[in-house]
Coordinates of C-alpha atoms in Angstrom, one line a residue:
M208 CA 109.3 96.7 79.7
P209 CA 108.7 98.2 83.2
D210 CA 108.5 96.2 86.4
D211 CA 105.6 98.3 87.6
V212 CA 102.6 96.6 86.0
I213 CA 99.4 95.4 87.4
Q214 CA 100.2 91.9 88.8
P215 CA 98.5 89.4 91.2
T216 CA 99.0 90.4 94.7
T217 CA 99.6 86.9 95.8
S218 CA 101.8 85.4 93.1
P219 CA 102.8 81.8 93.7
K220 CA 106.4 81.0 94.4
T221 CA 108.5 81.0 91.3
D222 CA 111.0 78.4 92.5
Q223 CA 108.2 75.8 92.4
N224 CA 107.0 76.7 88.9
P225 CA 107.9 74.1 86.4
S226 CA 109.2 75.2 83.0
V227 CA 108.7 73.1 79.8
S228 CA 111.6 70.8 80.7
E229 CA 110.2 70.3 84.2
V230 CA 106.8 68.9 83.1
A231 CA 107.2 65.2 83.0
S232 CA 106.0 63.2 80.0
P233 CA 102.9 61.2 80.7
S234 CA 103.2 57.5 81.4
P235 CA 102.0 54.9 79.0
P236 CA 98.1 55.0 78.8
Q237 CA 97.3 51.8 80.6
Q238 CA 99.8 52.5 83.4
Q239 CA 98.7 56.1 83.7
M240 CA 95.0 54.9 84.0
V241 CA 95.7 52.6 87.0
S242 CA 98.0 55.1 88.7
D243 CA 95.5 57.9 88.1
A244 CA 92.6 55.8 89.4
Q245 CA 94.4 55.1 92.6
N246 CA 96.1 58.5 93.3
I247 CA 93.5 61.1 92.4
V248 CA 90.8 59.2 94.3
D249 CA 93.1 58.7 97.3
I250 CA 94.0 62.4 97.4
L251 CA 90.3 63.4 97.4
L252 CA 89.5 60.7 100.0
N253 CA 92.3 62.0 102.3
E254 CA 90.9 65.5 102.0
R255 CA 87.4 64.2 102.8
L256 CA 85.9 65.3 99.5
L257 CA 84.9 61.7 98.8
T258 CA 83.5 59.1 101.2
P259 CA 85.1 55.6 101.2
V260 CA 82.0 54.2 99.5
Q261 CA 82.2 56.9 96.7
A262 CA 86.0 56.3 96.3
E263 CA 85.4 52.6 95.8
E264 CA 82.6 53.3 93.3
V265 CA 84.9 55.6 91.3
K266 CA 87.8 53.0 91.3
V267 CA 85.5 50.1 90.2
K268 CA 83.9 52.2 87.5
S269 CA 87.3 53.5 86.2
A270 CA 88.6 49.9 85.9
S271 CA 85.4 48.3 84.4
E272 CA 84.8 51.1 81.9
N273 CA 88.5 51.6 81.1
K274 CA 88.1 55.4 81.9
K275 CA 90.3 57.8 83.8
A276 CA 89.3 58.5 87.4
E277 CA 89.1 62.2 86.5
D278 CA 86.5 61.5 83.8
V279 CA 84.5 59.2 86.1
L280 CA 84.5 61.9 88.8
K281 CA 83.3 64.5 86.4
S282 CA 80.5 62.3 85.0
L283 CA 79.3 61.5 88.5
N284 CA 79.4 65.2 89.5
I285 CA 80.2 64.4 93.2
V286 CA 83.3 66.6 93.5
P287 CA 83.7 70.2 92.2
E288 CA 85.9 70.4 89.1
E289 CA 88.3 72.8 90.8
K290 CA 89.0 70.1 93.5
I291 CA 89.6 67.4 90.8
S292 CA 92.1 69.7 89.1
E293 CA 93.8 70.5 92.4
A294 CA 94.2 66.8 93.2
K295 CA 95.6 66.2 89.7
A296 CA 98.1 69.0 90.2
K297 CA 99.3 67.4 93.4
L298 CA 99.6 64.1 91.6
L299 CA 101.8 65.7 88.9
G300 CA 103.8 67.9 91.3
I301 CA 102.6 71.1 89.5
P302 CA 101.5 74.1 91.5
F303 CA 97.7 74.8 91.5
I304 CA 96.1 78.3 91.2
S305 CA 92.5 79.2 91.7
L306 CA 91.6 81.8 89.1
T307 CA 88.5 83.0 90.9
T308 CA 90.7 84.8 93.4
A309 CA 93.7 85.7 91.1
S310 CA 94.3 89.2 89.7
F311 CA 95.8 89.5 86.2
S312 CA 98.7 91.5 84.7
P313 CA 97.7 93.3 81.5
Q314 CA 101.3 92.9 80.4
A315 CA 101.1 89.1 80.7
L316 CA 97.9 89.0 78.8
S317 CA 99.5 91.0 75.9
F318 CA 102.0 88.2 75.2
I319 CA 99.3 85.6 74.2
P320 CA 96.5 86.5 71.8
R321 CA 93.0 85.5 72.7
A322 CA 92.8 83.0 69.8
V323 CA 95.8 81.1 71.1
A324 CA 94.5 81.2 74.7
E325 CA 91.2 79.7 73.6
R326 CA 92.9 77.1 71.4
F327 CA 95.0 75.6 74.2
N328 CA 92.7 76.6 77.1
V329 CA 95.5 78.6 78.7
I330 CA 95.6 82.1 80.3
P331 CA 98.7 84.1 81.3
F332 CA 98.4 85.9 84.6
L333 CA 101.9 87.1 85.7
Y334 CA 105.0 88.4 83.9
D335 CA 108.4 88.6 85.7
E336 CA 110.7 90.9 83.7
K337 CA 113.8 90.0 85.7
T338 CA 113.7 86.3 84.9
R339 CA 111.8 86.9 81.6
S340 CA 109.2 84.3 82.7
L341 CA 105.5 84.2 81.9
S342 CA 103.2 82.4 84.4
V343 CA 100.3 80.6 82.7
A344 CA 97.3 78.7 84.1
M345 CA 96.4 75.6 82.0
G346 CA 93.3 73.3 82.0
N347 CA 95.7 70.6 80.8
P348 CA 99.1 71.3 82.4
V349 CA 100.8 68.3 80.7
D350 CA 100.0 69.5 77.2
L351 CA 103.7 69.7 76.2
E352 CA 102.8 70.7 72.6
A353 CA 101.0 73.8 73.9
I354 CA 103.8 74.7 76.3
S355 CA 106.4 74.4 73.6
F356 CA 104.3 76.5 71.2
L357 CA 103.9 79.2 73.8
Q358 CA 107.6 79.2 74.5
Q359 CA 108.4 79.7 70.8
K360 CA 105.8 82.3 70.3
T361 CA 106.7 84.5 73.3
G362 CA 110.4 83.8 73.5
L363 CA 109.9 83.6 77.3
N364 CA 110.3 80.9 80.0
I365 CA 106.9 79.4 80.5
K366 CA 105.9 78.7 84.2
V367 CA 103.0 76.3 84.2
F368 CA 100.2 76.2 86.8
A369 CA 97.3 73.8 86.9
A370 CA 93.8 75.3 87.0
A371 CA 90.2 74.0 86.6
P372 CA 89.5 73.9 82.9
N373 CA 86.1 75.7 83.4
E374 CA 87.8 78.5 85.4
V375 CA 90.4 78.9 82.6
A376 CA 87.7 79.2 80.0
E377 CA 85.7 81.7 82.1
A378 CA 88.9 83.7 82.8
I379 CA 89.7 84.0 79.1
G380 CA 86.2 85.4 78.4
A381 CA 86.4 87.8 81.3
Q382 CA 90.0 89.0 81.2
Y383 CA 90.3 89.6 77.4
R384 CA 87.4 92.0 77.7
Q385 CA 88.1 93.2 81.2
E386 CA 88.1 97.0 81.1
L387 CA 89.3 97.5 84.6
V388 CA 92.7 95.8 84.1
S389 CA 93.2 97.1 80.5
E390 CA 92.2 100.7 81.1
V391 CA 94.3 101.0 84.3
G392 CA 97.2 99.3 82.6
Q393 CA 97.1 101.9 79.8
A394 CA 96.9 104.7 82.3
I395 CA 99.9 103.3 84.2
K396 CA 101.9 103.2 80.9
E397 CA 101.2 106.9 80.5
T398 CA 102.4 107.7 84.0
E399 CA 105.8 106.0 83.4
E400 CA 107.2 109.4 82.2
F401 CA 106.8 110.6 85.8
N402 CA 109.2 107.9 87.0
K403 CA 111.9 109.5 84.8
V404 CA 111.8 112.7 86.8
K405 CA 114.4 112.3 89.5
T406 CA 113.1 115.1 91.8
I407 CA 109.6 116.3 92.0
D408 CA 109.1 119.8 93.5
S409 CA 106.3 120.1 96.0
K410 CA 104.7 122.7 93.7
E411 CA 104.5 120.1 91.0
I412 CA 102.7 117.4 92.9
S413 CA 99.3 119.1 92.6
Q414 CA 99.7 119.3 88.9
I415 CA 100.7 115.6 88.6
I416 CA 97.7 114.3 90.5
K417 CA 95.4 116.3 88.2
E418 CA 97.0 114.7 85.1
A419 CA 94.7 112.5 83.0
P420 CA 96.4 109.1 83.8
I421 CA 96.0 109.4 87.6
A422 CA 92.4 110.8 87.3
K423 CA 91.7 107.9 84.9
I424 CA 93.0 105.3 87.3
V425 CA 90.8 106.6 90.2
S426 CA 87.8 107.0 87.9
T427 CA 88.1 103.5 86.5
I428 CA 88.5 102.0 90.0
L429 CA 85.3 103.8 91.1
E430 CA 83.3 103.0 87.9
Y431 CA 84.1 99.3 88.4
A432 CA 82.9 99.5 92.0
V433 CA 79.6 101.0 90.9
T434 CA 78.9 98.6 88.0
S435 CA 80.0 95.5 90.1
R436 CA 77.6 96.4 93.0
A437 CA 80.5 96.8 95.4
S438 CA 79.7 98.3 98.9
D439 CA 83.4 99.2 99.7
V440 CA 86.7 99.7 97.9
H441 CA 89.9 99.0 99.8
I442 CA 93.2 100.6 98.5
E443 CA 95.9 99.0 100.5
P444 CA 99.7 99.7 100.2
Q445 CA 101.8 96.6 100.4
E446 CA 105.6 96.3 100.4
D447 CA 105.9 96.1 96.7
R448 CA 102.4 96.8 95.3
V449 CA 99.2 98.6 96.1
R450 CA 96.3 96.1 96.4
V451 CA 92.8 97.1 95.3
R452 CA 90.0 95.0 96.7
Y453 CA 86.2 95.2 96.3
R454 CA 83.6 94.1 98.8
I455 CA 80.8 92.6 96.7
D456 CA 77.8 91.0 98.5
G457 CA 79.7 91.1 101.7
I458 CA 82.8 89.2 100.5
L459 CA 86.1 90.9 99.6
Y460 CA 87.5 90.2 96.1
D461 CA 91.1 91.0 95.0
R462 CA 90.7 92.6 91.6
L463 CA 93.7 94.7 90.9
S464 CA 97.3 95.6 91.9
L465 CA 98.8 99.0 91.2
P466 CA 102.6 99.7 91.1
R467 CA 104.1 101.6 94.1
T468 CA 105.1 104.4 91.7
V469 CA 101.5 105.7 91.4
Q470 CA 100.6 105.1 95.1
D471 CA 101.1 108.7 96.4
A472 CA 99.5 110.3 93.3
V473 CA 96.4 108.1 93.5
I474 CA 96.0 108.6 97.3
S475 CA 96.5 112.4 96.9
R476 CA 93.9 112.5 94.1
I477 CA 91.3 110.8 96.3
K478 CA 92.2 113.2 99.2
I479 CA 91.6 116.2 97.0
L480 CA 88.2 114.9 95.8
S481 CA 87.3 114.3 99.5
E482 CA 88.6 117.7 100.6
M483 CA 91.2 116.3 103.0
K484 CA 94.7 117.6 103.7
I485 CA 97.1 116.1 101.2
D486 CA 100.2 117.1 103.2
E487 CA 99.0 115.2 106.3
H488 CA 100.2 111.6 106.4
R489 CA 100.4 110.8 110.1
T490 CA 96.8 111.0 111.4
P491 CA 93.5 109.3 110.1
Q492 CA 91.2 111.5 108.0
D493 CA 87.6 111.3 106.9
G494 CA 85.9 112.8 103.9
R495 CA 83.2 112.4 101.3
F496 CA 82.3 113.2 97.7
N497 CA 79.7 112.2 95.1
F498 CA 80.4 110.1 92.0
K499 CA 78.2 109.5 89.0
V500 CA 78.3 106.7 86.5
G501 CA 75.6 107.0 83.8
D502 CA 72.3 107.5 85.7
Q503 CA 73.7 106.0 88.9
E504 CA 74.9 108.4 91.6
V505 CA 76.7 107.3 94.7
D506 CA 77.8 109.1 97.9
L507 CA 81.3 108.0 98.8
R508 CA 82.5 108.1 102.5
I509 CA 86.3 108.0 102.5
S510 CA 88.5 106.9 105.4
V511 CA 92.3 107.3 105.3
L512 CA 94.5 105.5 107.8
P513 CA 98.3 105.6 108.1
T514 CA 99.9 102.1 107.8
V515 CA 103.4 100.7 107.7
F516 CA 103.7 101.0 103.9
G517 CA 101.7 104.2 103.4
E518 CA 98.1 105.4 103.8
K519 CA 95.3 102.9 103.4
I520 CA 92.0 104.2 101.9
V521 CA 88.6 102.6 102.3
M522 CA 85.7 104.0 100.3
R523 CA 82.1 103.2 101.4
L524 CA 79.6 103.5 98.5
L525 CA 76.1 104.6 99.4
R526 CA 73.7 104.5 96.5
K527 CA 71.4 107.5 96.2
S528 CA 69.1 105.7 93.7
G529 CA 67.1 102.6 94.5
G530 CA 65.4 103.9 97.6
I531 CA 64.9 102.1 100.9
P532 CA 63.7 98.5 100.6
T533 CA 60.4 97.4 102.3
L534 CA 60.4 94.8 105.1
P535 CA 59.3 91.9 102.7
E536 CA 62.1 93.0 100.3
L537 CA 64.6 92.6 103.1
G538 CA 63.6 89.0 103.6
L539 CA 61.0 89.2 106.4
A540 CA 58.1 86.9 105.8
G541 CA 55.4 84.9 107.7
T542 CA 55.3 84.9 111.5
A543 CA 58.4 87.1 111.7
L544 CA 57.0 89.9 109.5
K545 CA 53.6 89.7 111.3
N546 CA 55.2 90.0 114.8
L547 CA 57.5 92.9 113.8
E548 CA 54.6 94.8 112.1
T549 CA 52.5 94.3 115.2
T550 CA 55.3 95.4 117.5
I551 CA 56.1 98.7 115.7
L552 CA 52.5 99.8 115.7
R553 CA 52.5 100.2 119.5
P554 CA 52.6 103.9 120.5
H555 CA 55.5 103.5 123.0
G556 CA 58.2 101.0 124.1
I557 CA 61.6 99.8 122.9
I558 CA 62.5 97.7 119.8
I559 CA 66.0 96.5 119.5
V560 CA 67.7 95.1 116.3
C561 CA 70.7 92.8 117.0
G562 CA 73.6 91.5 115.0
P563 CA 77.3 92.0 114.3
T564 CA 78.7 94.9 112.2
G565 CA 77.6 94.7 108.6
S566 CA 74.6 92.5 109.2
G567 CA 72.1 95.1 107.9
K568 CA 70.7 96.4 111.2
T569 CA 70.6 100.1 110.0
T570 CA 68.9 99.2 106.8
T571 CA 66.2 97.3 108.7
L572 CA 65.6 100.3 111.0
Y573 CA 65.4 102.6 107.9
S574 CA 62.8 100.4 106.4
V575 CA 60.8 100.5 109.7
L576 CA 61.1 104.3 109.9
S577 CA 60.0 104.7 106.2
K578 CA 56.9 102.6 107.1
L579 CA 56.1 104.8 110.1
N580 CA 57.0 108.1 108.4
T581 CA 53.9 110.3 108.0
T582 CA 53.3 114.0 108.5
R583 CA 51.4 113.2 111.8
V584 CA 54.5 112.0 113.7
N585 CA 57.8 113.6 114.6
I586 CA 60.6 111.2 114.0
M587 CA 64.2 111.9 115.2
S588 CA 67.3 109.9 114.7
L589 CA 70.7 110.0 116.2
E590 CA 73.3 108.1 114.1
D591 CA 77.0 107.4 113.6
P592 CA 77.1 108.2 110.7
V593 CA 73.9 109.2 108.9
E594 CA 74.1 106.7 106.0
Y595 CA 70.9 107.5 104.0
Q596 CA 68.8 110.7 104.2
I597 CA 65.1 110.0 104.7
P598 CA 62.8 112.9 103.7
G599 CA 60.7 114.0 106.7
V600 CA 63.0 112.5 109.4
N601 CA 65.2 114.8 111.5
Q602 CA 68.5 113.0 111.4
V603 CA 71.5 114.0 113.6
Q604 CA 75.0 112.7 113.3
I605 CA 76.9 112.3 116.6
N606 CA 80.1 114.2 117.1
P607 CA 82.0 113.2 120.3
A608 CA 84.7 115.9 119.6
V609 CA 82.1 118.6 120.6
G610 CA 80.3 116.5 123.2
L611 CA 77.4 115.3 121.0
T612 CA 77.2 111.6 122.0
F613 CA 74.3 109.1 121.9
A614 CA 73.6 109.9 125.5
T615 CA 73.8 113.7 125.3
G616 CA 71.9 113.7 122.0
L617 CA 69.1 111.6 123.4
R618 CA 68.7 114.0 126.3
S619 CA 68.2 116.9 123.8
F620 CA 65.8 114.8 121.8
L621 CA 63.4 114.5 124.7
R622 CA 63.0 118.3 124.6
Q623 CA 62.2 118.3 120.8
D624 CA 58.7 116.8 121.2
P625 CA 59.4 113.5 119.3
N626 CA 57.0 110.6 118.8
I627 CA 59.6 108.1 117.5
I628 CA 63.3 108.1 118.4
L629 CA 66.0 106.2 116.6
V630 CA 69.3 105.8 118.6
G631 CA 72.0 104.4 116.4
E632 CA 73.4 102.1 119.0
I633 CA 73.1 101.4 122.8
R634 CA 76.8 101.3 123.8
D635 CA 76.7 102.1 127.5
G636 CA 74.5 102.1 130.6
E637 CA 73.7 105.8 130.4
T638 CA 72.3 105.4 126.8
A639 CA 70.3 102.3 127.9
D640 CA 68.8 104.2 130.9
L641 CA 67.8 107.2 128.8
A642 CA 66.2 104.9 126.1
I643 CA 64.2 103.2 128.9
Q644 CA 63.1 106.6 130.3
A645 CA 62.1 107.8 126.9
A646 CA 60.0 104.7 126.4
L647 CA 58.4 105.1 129.9
T648 CA 57.4 108.7 129.0
G649 CA 55.4 107.6 125.9
H650 CA 58.0 107.5 123.1
L651 CA 58.6 104.7 120.6
V652 CA 62.4 104.0 120.7
F653 CA 64.4 102.0 118.1
S654 CA 68.0 101.1 118.6
T655 CA 70.7 98.5 117.8
L656 CA 72.8 96.2 120.0
H657 CA 75.9 94.0 119.2
T658 CA 74.7 90.6 120.3
S659 CA 74.8 87.3 118.4
N660 CA 71.0 86.7 118.6
A661 CA 67.7 88.2 119.7
S662 CA 67.5 86.4 123.1
G663 CA 71.0 87.7 124.1
A664 CA 69.8 91.3 124.0
L665 CA 67.9 91.2 127.2
P666 CA 70.7 89.8 129.4
R667 CA 73.1 92.3 127.7
L668 CA 70.9 95.3 128.6
L669 CA 70.8 94.0 132.2
D670 CA 74.6 93.7 132.2
L671 CA 74.7 97.4 131.1
G672 CA 72.9 98.3 134.3
A673 CA 69.3 98.5 133.1
E674 CA 66.7 97.7 135.9
N675 CA 65.0 94.4 135.2
F676 CA 61.5 95.6 136.2
L677 CA 61.8 98.7 133.9
L678 CA 63.1 96.6 131.0
A679 CA 60.3 94.0 131.4
S680 CA 57.7 96.8 131.1
T681 CA 59.2 98.8 128.2
M682 CA 60.6 96.2 125.8
N683 CA 58.3 95.5 122.9
G684 CA 60.4 93.2 120.7
I685 CA 63.8 92.2 119.5
V686 CA 65.0 91.4 116.0
G687 CA 68.1 89.3 115.4
Q688 CA 69.5 89.2 111.8
R689 CA 72.3 88.3 109.4
I690 CA 72.7 88.8 105.6
V691 CA 73.2 85.9 103.2
R692 CA 74.0 86.0 99.5
K693 CA 71.2 85.1 97.0
I694 CA 71.8 82.4 94.4
C695 CA 72.4 83.9 90.9
P696 CA 69.2 83.4 88.9
D697 CA 71.1 83.1 85.6
C698 CA 73.2 80.0 86.6
K699 CA 70.9 78.5 89.2
E700 CA 70.8 74.7 89.2
A701 CA 69.1 72.0 91.3
Y702 CA 70.8 69.1 93.1
V703 CA 69.9 66.4 95.5
P704 CA 71.6 67.0 98.9
S705 CA 73.5 64.4 100.9
A706 CA 71.8 62.5 103.7
E707 CA 74.0 64.4 106.2
I708 CA 72.7 67.8 105.0
I709 CA 69.0 66.6 105.1
G710 CA 69.6 65.2 108.6
E711 CA 71.0 68.5 109.8
M712 CA 68.2 70.5 108.3
K713 CA 65.5 68.2 109.7
N714 CA 67.2 68.5 113.1
V715 CA 67.2 72.3 113.0
L716 CA 63.7 72.8 111.4
G717 CA 61.8 70.1 113.2
K718 CA 58.1 70.4 112.4
L719 CA 58.9 73.1 109.8
F720 CA 60.7 70.6 107.5
P721 CA 58.5 69.7 104.5
E722 CA 57.4 66.1 104.2
K723 CA 58.4 65.4 100.6
P724 CA 59.6 62.2 98.9
E725 CA 62.6 64.0 97.4
I726 CA 64.2 67.2 98.6
K727 CA 66.0 69.4 96.0
L728 CA 68.3 72.3 96.9
Y729 CA 69.8 74.9 94.6
K730 CA 73.2 76.4 93.9
G731 CA 74.8 78.8 91.4
K732 CA 77.1 77.2 88.9
G733 CA 78.9 80.5 88.3
C734 CA 78.5 82.7 85.2
A735 CA 79.6 86.1 83.8
E736 CA 76.6 87.8 85.4
C737 CA 77.7 86.9 88.9
G738 CA 81.5 87.0 88.3
S739 CA 81.6 83.2 88.6
S740 CA 80.7 83.4 92.3
G741 CA 77.2 81.8 91.9
Y742 CA 75.6 84.6 93.9
T743 CA 73.9 87.9 93.0
G744 CA 72.5 90.3 95.7
R745 CA 71.8 89.6 99.3
V746 CA 68.8 89.0 101.6
G747 CA 68.3 88.9 105.3
I748 CA 67.6 86.0 107.6
F749 CA 65.7 87.0 110.8
E750 CA 64.4 86.0 114.1
V751 CA 61.8 88.3 115.7
L752 CA 61.2 87.8 119.5
P753 CA 58.1 89.6 120.8
V754 CA 58.4 90.3 124.5
T755 CA 55.3 88.5 125.7
E756 CA 54.1 88.2 129.3
K757 CA 56.1 85.0 129.8
I758 CA 59.3 86.5 128.3
A759 CA 58.8 89.6 130.5
H760 CA 58.6 87.3 133.5
L761 CA 61.9 85.7 132.6
V762 CA 63.5 89.2 132.4
L763 CA 62.3 89.9 135.9
E764 CA 64.0 86.7 137.0
R765 CA 67.2 87.7 135.1
A766 CA 67.1 84.5 133.1
D767 CA 69.9 83.7 130.7
S768 CA 69.7 83.9 126.8
T769 CA 69.3 80.1 126.4
T770 CA 66.2 80.0 128.7
I771 CA 64.7 83.1 126.9
E772 CA 65.3 81.5 123.5
K773 CA 63.8 78.2 124.6
K774 CA 60.6 79.9 125.8
A775 CA 60.4 82.1 122.7
T776 CA 60.6 79.1 120.3
E777 CA 57.9 77.3 122.4
E778 CA 55.8 80.4 121.7
G779 CA 56.4 80.1 118.0
M780 CA 59.5 82.1 117.3
I781 CA 61.5 81.0 114.2
T782 CA 65.2 81.2 114.8
M783 CA 67.7 82.8 112.4
K784 CA 69.1 79.4 111.4
Q785 CA 65.6 78.0 110.8
D786 CA 64.7 81.1 108.7
G787 CA 67.9 80.5 106.8
Y788 CA 67.2 76.9 106.1
L789 CA 63.6 77.8 104.9
K790 CA 65.2 80.2 102.4
V791 CA 67.5 77.3 101.3
L792 CA 64.5 75.0 100.7
N793 CA 62.7 77.7 98.6
G794 CA 65.9 78.2 96.5
T795 CA 66.8 81.7 97.7
T796 CA 70.2 80.8 99.1
T797 CA 72.5 77.9 99.9
V798 CA 73.3 75.8 103.0
E799 CA 76.9 77.0 102.9
E800 CA 75.8 80.7 103.2
V801 CA 73.5 80.0 106.1
L802 CA 76.3 78.1 108.0
R803 CA 78.8 80.9 107.1
V804 CA 76.7 83.6 108.9
A805 CA 74.5 81.8 111.4
Q806 CA 76.5 78.9 112.7
E807 CA 77.1 79.5 116.4

């Protein structure tokens, strides 16, 4: 069998992997129970997953009810099952693997039928042909009968890894029906004949990359991206593999590994589709093409970059169907929505949207432009790049190579009789000055700025050289935003949060915190619909800062962002973190998501 199969990109060290003979026999039941009660709890206590009070409760309950600590912990539901399994693995000296982030080898899966996998709650994930060893993840890693059976059935050395039982069960369901791994695995088998050719003539390469197996690999990678709602696909050459990762709801997931033998052909195939030069390997290249799956059509933006191990490709997926969301659909509500709608109805002035890269600033601006887009106004946008085409809006993509920058484009715009101008980003003092001049001459100007919150935008513009008195008179409002993942509706469940979490939320929300006898929050348990992540889709958390008379006065005084934010909250502004916690309380997202994106 060939070495070049789809395998996990981060395979655990084989020298630590216990074979059948290395898995110790369990201790006598009574002794095991006492030892188990002390050790698992102590490990979780040391890792701060249990409080001293909870640890004592588990030990007492384990002794009084004659139960294993593991079973007591599961019944109390105070520690995630994965963490219990990880602690148990440490106790037994067996390596632990998290199956939510592992990628699977189709060759490994072929050694153990699904019925056997389900019977023993075991899943193979890696095959090493050199040592003839099969790495398997087990819910019960000390089941010697199961390990012995697997060894006899496969005739291979079995390397045992501990995993959470629920993750093993989910992985069995997902992987034995996983089209991505199986289809690409079949295509790779078909490409093995290319490896037998010692020398490939340059004239033959174009024929090879048109062959069905290579086309099938690229097509399957893209189909999976569309059906899994991915926004980006990363194809990254490594020393011994080619890693394929998907960005889903803002998080990168490792889903596939390709052998090095198909690397050049796959990259050349994508280059041809994107109309790039396939013989150029030293400089970055950009391209685009459309791809259709069923009734879904996506516009793909391709970026190729030379790295140490070959060319890395990132494909950005822009969906043509679905349309531009409205402001409430983005997550704007209440005071924030009212303030923004009031601000954008003014005939002139500047509105800035702030946040880091990937926080949804452009989508918010597109939603605003769609709301203002009528036949009575001339809307012009200057972008880098133009991500979505809006009917009726004159969209221009900047091209610094020919001198078309944000600053030069903005100068030309002013001679095009616009009512509303969108400048993709204010990057320098010249663009800031031109935006202010456009606002002073009666235009409504929208733009973005890379600051962490809304109050930081005004001092940032002053740092870029904008005059404080002009800024105070032209600025209408500032929007700060982030994107959080939404809880999956199919596996959503309620829980009572700890006193620390309630205390933190009360501290941040203040008067906005609801006075209820019992506060319930929600989280996703993880299911097939959400890929066991517990999240499906995303929503924005916002803060909208209207530039009132008092805020304008602070700009004239060149006040810092802390002073501006304090005054804005006194005037009723809800901060991003507050908006996030309100969305936690209404069951839209989780505390962990808000802290991930909005914690300063």
